[in-house]
Coordinates of C-alpha atoms and ligand atoms in Angstrom, one line a residue:
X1 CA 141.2 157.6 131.1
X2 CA 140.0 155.6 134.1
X3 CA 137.8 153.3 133.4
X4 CA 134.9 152.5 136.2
X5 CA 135.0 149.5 138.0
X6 CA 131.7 149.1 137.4
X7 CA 128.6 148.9 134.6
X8 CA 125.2 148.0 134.6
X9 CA 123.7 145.0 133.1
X10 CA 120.3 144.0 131.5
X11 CA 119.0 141.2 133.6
X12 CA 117.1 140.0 131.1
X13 CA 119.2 140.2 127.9
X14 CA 122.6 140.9 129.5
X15 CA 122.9 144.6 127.5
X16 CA 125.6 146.5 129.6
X17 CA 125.7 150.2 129.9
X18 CA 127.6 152.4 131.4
X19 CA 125.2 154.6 133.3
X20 CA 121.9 153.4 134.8
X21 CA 118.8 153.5 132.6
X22 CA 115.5 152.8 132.8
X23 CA 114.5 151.0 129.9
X24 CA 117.0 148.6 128.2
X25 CA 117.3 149.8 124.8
X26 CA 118.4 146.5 123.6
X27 CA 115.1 144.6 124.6
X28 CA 113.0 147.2 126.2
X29 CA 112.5 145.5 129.3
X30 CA 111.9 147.8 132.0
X31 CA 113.7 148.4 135.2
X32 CA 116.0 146.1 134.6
X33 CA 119.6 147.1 134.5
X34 CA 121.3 146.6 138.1
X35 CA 125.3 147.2 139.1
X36 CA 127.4 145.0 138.2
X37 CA 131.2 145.0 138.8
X38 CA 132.8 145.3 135.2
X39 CA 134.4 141.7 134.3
X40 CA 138.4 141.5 135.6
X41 CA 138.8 140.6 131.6
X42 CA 137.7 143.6 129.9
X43 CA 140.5 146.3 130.4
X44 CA 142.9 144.5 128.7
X45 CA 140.9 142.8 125.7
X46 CA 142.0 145.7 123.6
X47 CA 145.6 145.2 124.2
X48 CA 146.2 141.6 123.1
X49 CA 149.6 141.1 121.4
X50 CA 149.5 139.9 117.8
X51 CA 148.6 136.1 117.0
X52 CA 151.5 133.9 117.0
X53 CA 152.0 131.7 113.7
X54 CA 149.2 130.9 111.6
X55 CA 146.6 128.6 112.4
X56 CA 146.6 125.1 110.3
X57 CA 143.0 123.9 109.6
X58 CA 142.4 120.1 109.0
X59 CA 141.5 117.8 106.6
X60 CA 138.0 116.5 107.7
X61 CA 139.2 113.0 106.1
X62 CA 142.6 113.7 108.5
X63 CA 140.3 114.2 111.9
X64 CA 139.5 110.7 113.5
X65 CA 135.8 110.0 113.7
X66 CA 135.6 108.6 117.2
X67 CA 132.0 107.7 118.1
X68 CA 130.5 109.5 121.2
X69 CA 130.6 108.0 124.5
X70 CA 127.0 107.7 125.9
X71 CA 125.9 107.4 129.5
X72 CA 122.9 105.7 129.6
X73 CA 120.2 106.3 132.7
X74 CA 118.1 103.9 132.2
X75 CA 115.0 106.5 132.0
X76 CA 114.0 105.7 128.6
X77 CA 112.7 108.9 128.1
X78 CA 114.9 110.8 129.5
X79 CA 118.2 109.3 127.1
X80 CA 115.6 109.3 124.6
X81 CA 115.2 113.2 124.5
X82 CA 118.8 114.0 125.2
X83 CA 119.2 111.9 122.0
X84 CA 120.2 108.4 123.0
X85 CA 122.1 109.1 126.1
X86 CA 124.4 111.9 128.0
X87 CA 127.8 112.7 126.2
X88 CA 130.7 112.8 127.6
X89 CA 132.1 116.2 128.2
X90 CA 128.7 118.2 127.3
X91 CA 127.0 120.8 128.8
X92 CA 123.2 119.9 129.2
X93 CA 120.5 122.7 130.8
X94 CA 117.4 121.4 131.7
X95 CA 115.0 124.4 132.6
X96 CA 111.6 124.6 133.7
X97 CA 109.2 126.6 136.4
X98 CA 109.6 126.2 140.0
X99 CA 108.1 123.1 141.5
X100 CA 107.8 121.3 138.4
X101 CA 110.2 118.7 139.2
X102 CA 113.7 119.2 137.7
X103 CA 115.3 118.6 141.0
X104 CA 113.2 115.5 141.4
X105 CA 113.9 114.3 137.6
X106 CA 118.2 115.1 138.1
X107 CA 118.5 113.5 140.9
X108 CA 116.3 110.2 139.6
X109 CA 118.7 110.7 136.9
X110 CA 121.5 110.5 139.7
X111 CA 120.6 107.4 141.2
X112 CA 119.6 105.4 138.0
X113 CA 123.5 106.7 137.1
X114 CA 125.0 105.5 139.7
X115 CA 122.8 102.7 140.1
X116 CA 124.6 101.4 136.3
X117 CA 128.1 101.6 138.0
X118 CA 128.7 105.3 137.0
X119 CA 130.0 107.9 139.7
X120 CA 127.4 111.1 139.4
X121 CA 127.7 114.5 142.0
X122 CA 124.9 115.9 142.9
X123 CA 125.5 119.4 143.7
X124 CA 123.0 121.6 145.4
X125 CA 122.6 124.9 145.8
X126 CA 118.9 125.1 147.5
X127 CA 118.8 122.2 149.5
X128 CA 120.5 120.6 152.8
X129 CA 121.6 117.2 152.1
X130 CA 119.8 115.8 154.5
X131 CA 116.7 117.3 152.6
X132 CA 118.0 115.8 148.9
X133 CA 119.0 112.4 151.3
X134 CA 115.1 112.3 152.0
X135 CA 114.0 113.1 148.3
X136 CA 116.5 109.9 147.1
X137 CA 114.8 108.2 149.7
X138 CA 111.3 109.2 148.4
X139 CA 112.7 108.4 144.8
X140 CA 113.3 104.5 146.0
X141 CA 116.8 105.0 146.1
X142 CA 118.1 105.7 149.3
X143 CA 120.8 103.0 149.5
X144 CA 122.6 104.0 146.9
X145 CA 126.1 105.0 147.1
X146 CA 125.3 108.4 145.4
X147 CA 127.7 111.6 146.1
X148 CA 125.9 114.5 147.7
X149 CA 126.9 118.0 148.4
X150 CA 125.2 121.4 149.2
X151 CA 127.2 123.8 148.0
X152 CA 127.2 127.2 145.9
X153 CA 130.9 128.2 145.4
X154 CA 131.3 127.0 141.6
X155 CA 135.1 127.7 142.6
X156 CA 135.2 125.4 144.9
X157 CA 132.5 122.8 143.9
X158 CA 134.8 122.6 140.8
X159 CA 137.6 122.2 142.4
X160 CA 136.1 119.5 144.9
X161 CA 134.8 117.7 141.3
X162 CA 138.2 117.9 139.6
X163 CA 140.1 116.0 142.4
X164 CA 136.7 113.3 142.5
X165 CA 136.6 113.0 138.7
X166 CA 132.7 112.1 138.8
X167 CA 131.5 110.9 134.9
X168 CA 128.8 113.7 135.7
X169 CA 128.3 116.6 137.6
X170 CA 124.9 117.9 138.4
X171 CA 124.3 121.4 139.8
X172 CA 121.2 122.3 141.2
X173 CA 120.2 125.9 139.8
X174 CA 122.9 127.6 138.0
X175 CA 121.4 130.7 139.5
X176 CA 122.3 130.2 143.2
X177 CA 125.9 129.5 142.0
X178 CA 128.6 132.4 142.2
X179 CA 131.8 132.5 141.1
X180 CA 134.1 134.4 143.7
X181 CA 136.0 136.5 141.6
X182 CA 132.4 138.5 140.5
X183 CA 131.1 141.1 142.8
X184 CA 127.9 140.2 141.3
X185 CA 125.2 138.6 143.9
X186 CA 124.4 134.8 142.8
X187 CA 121.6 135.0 140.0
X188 CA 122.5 138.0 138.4
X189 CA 123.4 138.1 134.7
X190 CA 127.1 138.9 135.8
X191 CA 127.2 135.4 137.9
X192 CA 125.0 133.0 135.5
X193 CA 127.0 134.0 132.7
X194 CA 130.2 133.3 134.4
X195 CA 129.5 130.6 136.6
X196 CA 128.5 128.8 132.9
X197 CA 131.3 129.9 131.2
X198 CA 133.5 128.2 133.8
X199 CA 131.6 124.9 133.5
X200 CA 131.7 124.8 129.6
X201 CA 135.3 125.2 130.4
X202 CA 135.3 122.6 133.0
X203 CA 133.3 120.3 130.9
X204 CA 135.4 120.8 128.3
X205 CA 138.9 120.3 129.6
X206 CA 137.2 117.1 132.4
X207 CA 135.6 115.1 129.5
X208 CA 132.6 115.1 132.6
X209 CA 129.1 115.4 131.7
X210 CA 127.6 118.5 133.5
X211 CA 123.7 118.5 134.0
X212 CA 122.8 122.1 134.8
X213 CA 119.0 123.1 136.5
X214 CA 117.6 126.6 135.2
X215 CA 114.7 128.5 136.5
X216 CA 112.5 129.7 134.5
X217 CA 111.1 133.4 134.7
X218 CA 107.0 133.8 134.4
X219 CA 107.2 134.5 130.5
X220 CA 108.6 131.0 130.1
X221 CA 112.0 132.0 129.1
X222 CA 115.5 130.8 131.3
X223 CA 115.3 133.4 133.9
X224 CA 119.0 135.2 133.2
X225 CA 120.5 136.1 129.7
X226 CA 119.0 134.0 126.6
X227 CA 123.4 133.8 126.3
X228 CA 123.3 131.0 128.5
X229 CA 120.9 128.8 125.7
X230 CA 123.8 130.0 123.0
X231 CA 126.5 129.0 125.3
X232 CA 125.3 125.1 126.3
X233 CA 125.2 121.6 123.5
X234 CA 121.6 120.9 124.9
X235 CA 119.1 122.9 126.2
X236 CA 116.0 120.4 128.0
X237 CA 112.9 122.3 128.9
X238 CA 110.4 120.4 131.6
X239 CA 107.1 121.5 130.8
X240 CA 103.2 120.7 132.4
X241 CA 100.4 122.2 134.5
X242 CA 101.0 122.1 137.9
X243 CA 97.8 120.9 138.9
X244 CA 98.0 118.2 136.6
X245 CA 100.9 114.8 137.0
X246 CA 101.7 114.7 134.0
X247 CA 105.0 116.2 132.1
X248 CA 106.7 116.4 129.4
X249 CA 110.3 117.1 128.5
X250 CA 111.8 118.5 125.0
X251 CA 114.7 119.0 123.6
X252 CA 114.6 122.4 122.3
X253 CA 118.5 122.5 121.6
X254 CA 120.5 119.1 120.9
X255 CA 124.2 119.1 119.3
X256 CA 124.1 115.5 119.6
X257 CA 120.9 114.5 118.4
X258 CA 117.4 115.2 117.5
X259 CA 115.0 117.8 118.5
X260 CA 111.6 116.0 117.8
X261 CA 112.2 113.8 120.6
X262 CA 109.5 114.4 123.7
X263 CA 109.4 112.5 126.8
X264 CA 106.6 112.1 129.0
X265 CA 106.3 111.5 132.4
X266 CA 103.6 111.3 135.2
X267 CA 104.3 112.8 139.2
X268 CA 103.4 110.2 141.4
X269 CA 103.9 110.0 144.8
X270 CA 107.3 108.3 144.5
X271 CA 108.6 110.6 141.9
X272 CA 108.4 110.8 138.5
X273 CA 107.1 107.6 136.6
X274 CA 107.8 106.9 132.5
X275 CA 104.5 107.1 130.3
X276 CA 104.9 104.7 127.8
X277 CA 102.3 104.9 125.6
X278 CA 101.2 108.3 126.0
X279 CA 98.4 108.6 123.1
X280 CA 95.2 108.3 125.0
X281 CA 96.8 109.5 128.6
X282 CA 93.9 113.1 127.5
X283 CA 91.3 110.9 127.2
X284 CA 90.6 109.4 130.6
X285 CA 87.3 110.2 132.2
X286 CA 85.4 111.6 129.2
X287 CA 82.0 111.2 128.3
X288 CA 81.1 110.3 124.9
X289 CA 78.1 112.1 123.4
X290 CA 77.8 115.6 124.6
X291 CA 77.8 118.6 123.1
X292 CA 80.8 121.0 122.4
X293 CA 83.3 118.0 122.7
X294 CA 85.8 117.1 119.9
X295 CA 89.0 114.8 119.8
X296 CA 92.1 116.1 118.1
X297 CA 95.7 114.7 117.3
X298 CA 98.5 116.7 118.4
X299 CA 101.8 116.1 117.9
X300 CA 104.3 116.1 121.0
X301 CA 107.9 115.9 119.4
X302 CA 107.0 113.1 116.8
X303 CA 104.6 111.5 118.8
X304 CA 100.7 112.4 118.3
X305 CA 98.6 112.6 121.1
X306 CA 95.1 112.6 121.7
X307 CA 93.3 115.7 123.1
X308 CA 89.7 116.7 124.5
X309 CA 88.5 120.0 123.0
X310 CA 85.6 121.9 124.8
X311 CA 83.9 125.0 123.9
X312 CA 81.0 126.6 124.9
X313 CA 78.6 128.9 124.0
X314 CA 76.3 130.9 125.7
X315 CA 74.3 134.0 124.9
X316 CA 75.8 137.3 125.9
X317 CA 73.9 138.8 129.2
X318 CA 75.4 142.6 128.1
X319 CA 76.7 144.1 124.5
X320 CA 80.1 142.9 124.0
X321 CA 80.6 139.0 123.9
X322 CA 83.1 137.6 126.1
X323 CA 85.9 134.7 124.5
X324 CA 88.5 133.0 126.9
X325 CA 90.5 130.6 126.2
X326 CA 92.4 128.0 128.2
X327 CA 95.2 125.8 127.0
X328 CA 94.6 127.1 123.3
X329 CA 95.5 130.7 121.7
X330 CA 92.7 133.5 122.4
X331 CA 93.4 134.8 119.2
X332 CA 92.7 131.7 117.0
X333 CA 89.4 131.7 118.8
X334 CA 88.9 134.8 117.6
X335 CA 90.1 134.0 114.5
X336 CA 88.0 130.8 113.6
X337 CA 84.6 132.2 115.2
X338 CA 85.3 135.3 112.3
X339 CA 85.8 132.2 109.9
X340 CA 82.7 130.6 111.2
X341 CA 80.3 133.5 111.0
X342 CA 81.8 134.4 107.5
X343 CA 82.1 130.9 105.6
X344 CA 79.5 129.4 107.5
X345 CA 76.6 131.8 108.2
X346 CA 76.7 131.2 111.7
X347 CA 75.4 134.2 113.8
X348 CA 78.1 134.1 116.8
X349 CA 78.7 137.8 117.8
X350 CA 75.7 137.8 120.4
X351 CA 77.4 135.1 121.9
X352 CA 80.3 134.4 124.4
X353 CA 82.4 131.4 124.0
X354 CA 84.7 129.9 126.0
X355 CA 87.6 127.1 124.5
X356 CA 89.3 124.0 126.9
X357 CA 91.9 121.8 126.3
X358 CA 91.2 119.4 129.1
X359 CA 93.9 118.1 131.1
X360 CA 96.1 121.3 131.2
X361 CA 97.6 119.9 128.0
X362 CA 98.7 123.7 126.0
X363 CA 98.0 122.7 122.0
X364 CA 99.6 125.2 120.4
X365 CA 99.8 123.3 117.1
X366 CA 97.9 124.9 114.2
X367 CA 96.0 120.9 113.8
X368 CA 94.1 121.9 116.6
X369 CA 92.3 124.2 114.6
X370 CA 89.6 122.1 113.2
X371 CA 88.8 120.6 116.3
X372 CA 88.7 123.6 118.2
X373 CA 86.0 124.9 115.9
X374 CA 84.2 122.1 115.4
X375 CA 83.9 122.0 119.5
X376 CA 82.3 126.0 118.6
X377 CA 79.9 124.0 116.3
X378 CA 78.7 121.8 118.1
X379 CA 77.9 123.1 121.1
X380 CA 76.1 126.3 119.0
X381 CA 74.0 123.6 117.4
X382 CA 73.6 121.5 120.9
X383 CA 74.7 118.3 118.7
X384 CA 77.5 116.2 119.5
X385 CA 80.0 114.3 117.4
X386 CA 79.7 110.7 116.6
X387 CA 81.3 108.4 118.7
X388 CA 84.8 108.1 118.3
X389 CA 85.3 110.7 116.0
X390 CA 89.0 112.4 115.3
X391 CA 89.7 115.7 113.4
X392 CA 92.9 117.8 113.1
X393 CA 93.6 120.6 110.4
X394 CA 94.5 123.8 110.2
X395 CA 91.9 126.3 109.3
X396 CA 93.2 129.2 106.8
X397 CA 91.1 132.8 106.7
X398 CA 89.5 131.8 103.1
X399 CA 87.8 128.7 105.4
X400 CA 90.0 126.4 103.9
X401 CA 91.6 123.1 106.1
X402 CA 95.2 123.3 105.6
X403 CA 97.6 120.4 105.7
X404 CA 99.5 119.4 108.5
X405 CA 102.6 117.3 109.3
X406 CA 102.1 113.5 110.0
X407 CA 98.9 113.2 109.1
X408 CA 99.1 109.2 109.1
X409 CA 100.7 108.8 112.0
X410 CA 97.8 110.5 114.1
X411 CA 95.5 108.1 112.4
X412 CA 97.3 105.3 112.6
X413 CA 98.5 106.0 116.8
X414 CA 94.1 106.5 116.7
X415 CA 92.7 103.8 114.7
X416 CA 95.4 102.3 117.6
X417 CA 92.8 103.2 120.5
X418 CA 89.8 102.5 118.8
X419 CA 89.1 105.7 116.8
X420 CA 87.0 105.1 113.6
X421 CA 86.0 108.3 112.2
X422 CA 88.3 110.7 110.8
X423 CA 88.1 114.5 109.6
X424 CA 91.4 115.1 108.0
X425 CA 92.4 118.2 105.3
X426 CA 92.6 117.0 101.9
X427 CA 96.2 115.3 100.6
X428 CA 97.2 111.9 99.6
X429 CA 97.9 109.3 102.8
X430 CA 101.3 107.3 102.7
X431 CA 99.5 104.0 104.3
X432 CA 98.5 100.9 103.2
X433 CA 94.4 100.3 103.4
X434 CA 95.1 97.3 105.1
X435 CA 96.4 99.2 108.3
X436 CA 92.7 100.9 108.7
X437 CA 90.3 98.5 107.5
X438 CA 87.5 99.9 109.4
X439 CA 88.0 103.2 109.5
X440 CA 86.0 105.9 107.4
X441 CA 88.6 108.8 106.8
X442 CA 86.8 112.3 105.0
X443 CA 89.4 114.5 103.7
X444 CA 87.7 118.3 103.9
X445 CA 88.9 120.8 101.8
X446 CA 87.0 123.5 103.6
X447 CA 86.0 124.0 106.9
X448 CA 82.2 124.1 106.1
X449 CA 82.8 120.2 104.6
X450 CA 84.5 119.4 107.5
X451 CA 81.9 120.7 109.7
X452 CA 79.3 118.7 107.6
X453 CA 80.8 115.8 108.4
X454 CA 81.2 115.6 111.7
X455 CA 77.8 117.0 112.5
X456 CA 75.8 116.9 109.1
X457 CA 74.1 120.0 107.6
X458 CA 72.6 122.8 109.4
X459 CA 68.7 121.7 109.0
X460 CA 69.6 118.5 110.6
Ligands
LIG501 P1 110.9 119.6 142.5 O1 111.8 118.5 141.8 O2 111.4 120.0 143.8 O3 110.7 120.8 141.5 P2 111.8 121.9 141.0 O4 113.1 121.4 141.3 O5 111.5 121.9 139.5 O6 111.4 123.2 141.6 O7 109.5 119.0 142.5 C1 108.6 119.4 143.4 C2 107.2 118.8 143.3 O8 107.1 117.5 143.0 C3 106.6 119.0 144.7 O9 105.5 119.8 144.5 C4 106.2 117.6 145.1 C5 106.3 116.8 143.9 N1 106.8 115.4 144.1 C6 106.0 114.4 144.0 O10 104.8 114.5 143.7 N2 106.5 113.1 144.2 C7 107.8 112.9 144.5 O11 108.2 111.7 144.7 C8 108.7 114.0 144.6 C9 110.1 113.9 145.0 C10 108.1 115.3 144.4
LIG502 MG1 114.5 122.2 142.7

């Protein structure tokens, strides 16, 4: 039988078929199988002669423990969240939306390398390097004696980086790479697949650190096959709102090391700028005393930050209230205004309510709950929140407040920035008295004591 030179591939999920559909039956994503030519591989993989000898498995006390080799960029956060450092030989993606500022992180990255005496290439595949020479310039680092190339032949950069032996090897989106010997067009399945494989390879066999950029498609994933997370040791993902400066990178993959670590940063005008202390960044330019405002600690990584909450509620012009939500799940709005009208005899279905997280900060952390609805509360009952009041908790359907991780540590990193009040769910605190003198912590059960003590009872 002759078998066609060519198949089609899922773009989104890397399914192949042999004839063209149009609806992947392995993710249901639609319209998304294009022609691919079939990989030069695949013929033959049924035909492979017999293993020769038997493998011989080790001893684990017979392998030698060396301890990694870390290259260290001076970014805090960034060796922070790659776990202490790049390793040797590893294979790191860092992905994120357009214009977020991976290019502008990488290259940082690049000059702070080589900067320390290390010998980093910079290789990319959407920009001139004249145009990367005036972002190193931008970045305060124009001087240095960095290697640039624009380039998108993997074949040959790999080549060019083989006979250079860089300690790290940077490529500029892995999906305007192509690897000749694929038909494929650069960004296809077919190609990002490939042109990985090749670098894993190459990273692999070189002991050279590769940094690779990803793009990310509009639901948030790594635009190509979900392979390619599989396939790397560390998979970085560069997250924030674009009309805000602030970012923050996570580790959401890390053979090498933790993934709790987070590290935030702040766009400035000459590039991206480390935020230390990152607790109270949220809280800038708020007003203390109004209505509908509550402060809640998230975590980021292991490291609790301090959020605004907004809500508002007005009274619905036509039949069927409205709810949006911004930065915070629609549904658990829905959810806790049912809670509140059940377990708290508010009347809330003639009105429409809208939910902030101020800042473009996304708290998707189930502690956000409590503050969320006590943001409903208090703007329903036009009564703010004493000063320097915190809450986090979970709210359950029974109106309960759940637990949640860490709660001492978002008190303490509080109590830290002058926050004295505290609306916490019930559960004994591992820390000492001494470390909050001042502070008056109510640990709420439900969500109607919690509610009672941040803004009293209803008659109030
Ligand atoms: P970039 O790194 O090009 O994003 P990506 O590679 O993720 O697509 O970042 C682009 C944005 O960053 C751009 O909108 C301008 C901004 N920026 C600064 O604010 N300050 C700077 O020093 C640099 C280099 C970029
Ligand atoms: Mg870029």
């Amino acid at each position: 039988m002759v078998k066609s030179k060519y198949h089609y591939v899922c773009q989104s999920c890397g399914y192949s078929s042999p004839k063209w559909l149009g609806r992947c039956p392995e993710c249901g994503a639609w319209d998304s199988l294009t022609e691919e030519a079939q990989p030069l591989a695949a013929a033959s993989r049924s035909y492979l002669p017999a293993a020769q000898g038997v493998l011989e498995p080790k001893k684990l006390s017979g392998i030698a423990q060396q301890e990694v080799g870390r290259l260290t960029s001076g970014i805090r956060e960034l060796d922070r969240v790659l776990g202490g450092g790049l390793v040797r030989g590893s294979l790191v993606l860092l992905g994120g939306s357009p214009g977020i500022g991976k290019s502008t992180i990488l290259l940082d990255a690049a000059l702070c390398y080589s900067k320390k005496g290390l010998k980093p290439l910079y290789v990319s595949g959407e920009e001139s390097e004249e145009q990367t020479a005036l972002r190193a310039k931008r970045l305060g680092g124009g001087q240095a004696e960095l290697a640039i190339l624009t380039a998108t032949d993997l074949n040959a950069i790999l080549q060019t980086a083989q006979k250079m032996k860089p300690d790290i090897l940077i490529i500029d989106s892995i999906q305007t790479m192509y690897w000749p010997a694929l038909a494929a067009g650069a960004g296809s399945v077919g190609q990002v697949r490939e042109c990985t494989a090749q670098l894993l390879q190459f990273a692999k066999t070189t002991n050279i650190a590769c940094l690779l950029i990803g793009h990310v498609t509009k639901d948030g994933t790594i635009a190509g096959p979900r392979l390619l997370e599989h396939m790397v040791d560390v998979v970085l993902q560069f997250d924030g709102d674009r009309s805000y400066n602030f970012r923050i990178l996570r580790a959401l993959k890390n053979r090498f090391g933790s993934t709790q670590e987070s590290g935030i940063f702040s766009m400035e005008a000459g590039g991206l700028k480390e935020v230390a202390n990152p607790a109270g960044l949220f809280l800038e330019n708020r007003r203390e005393g109004v209505s509908g405002s509550t402060i809640g600690a998230l975590l980021e990584g292991n490291r609790p930050i301090l959020a605004e909450f907004q809500a508002l509620l007005a009274k619905t012009p036509y039949g069927l209230p409205r709810r949006t939500a911004v930065g915070f799940d629609y549904n658990r709005v829905n959810l806790l205004i049912a809670v509140l009208e059940r377990h708290l005899n508010l009347d809330l279905g003639s009105y429409d309510a809208y939910v902030n997280v101020v800042g473009g900060l996304k708290a998707a952390e189930p502690a956000a709950d409590l503050p969320v609805a006590a943001a409903l509360v208090s703007s329903y009952r036009s009564k703010s929140l004493p000063a320097l009041t915190l809450l986090f908790g979970e709210v359950g359907l029974t109106g309960e407040v759940r637990k949640v991780a860490e709660p001492e540590r978002r008190i303490l990193e509080a109590y830290a920035l002058g926050f004295r009040n505290f609306i916490v769910p019930k559960g004994r605190l591992q820390m000492r008295r001494e470390q909050v003198t001042e502070a008056r912590i109510y640990q709420a059960g439900t969500l109607a004591e919690a509610i009672g003590a941040a803004l009293g009872s209803k008659d109030k």
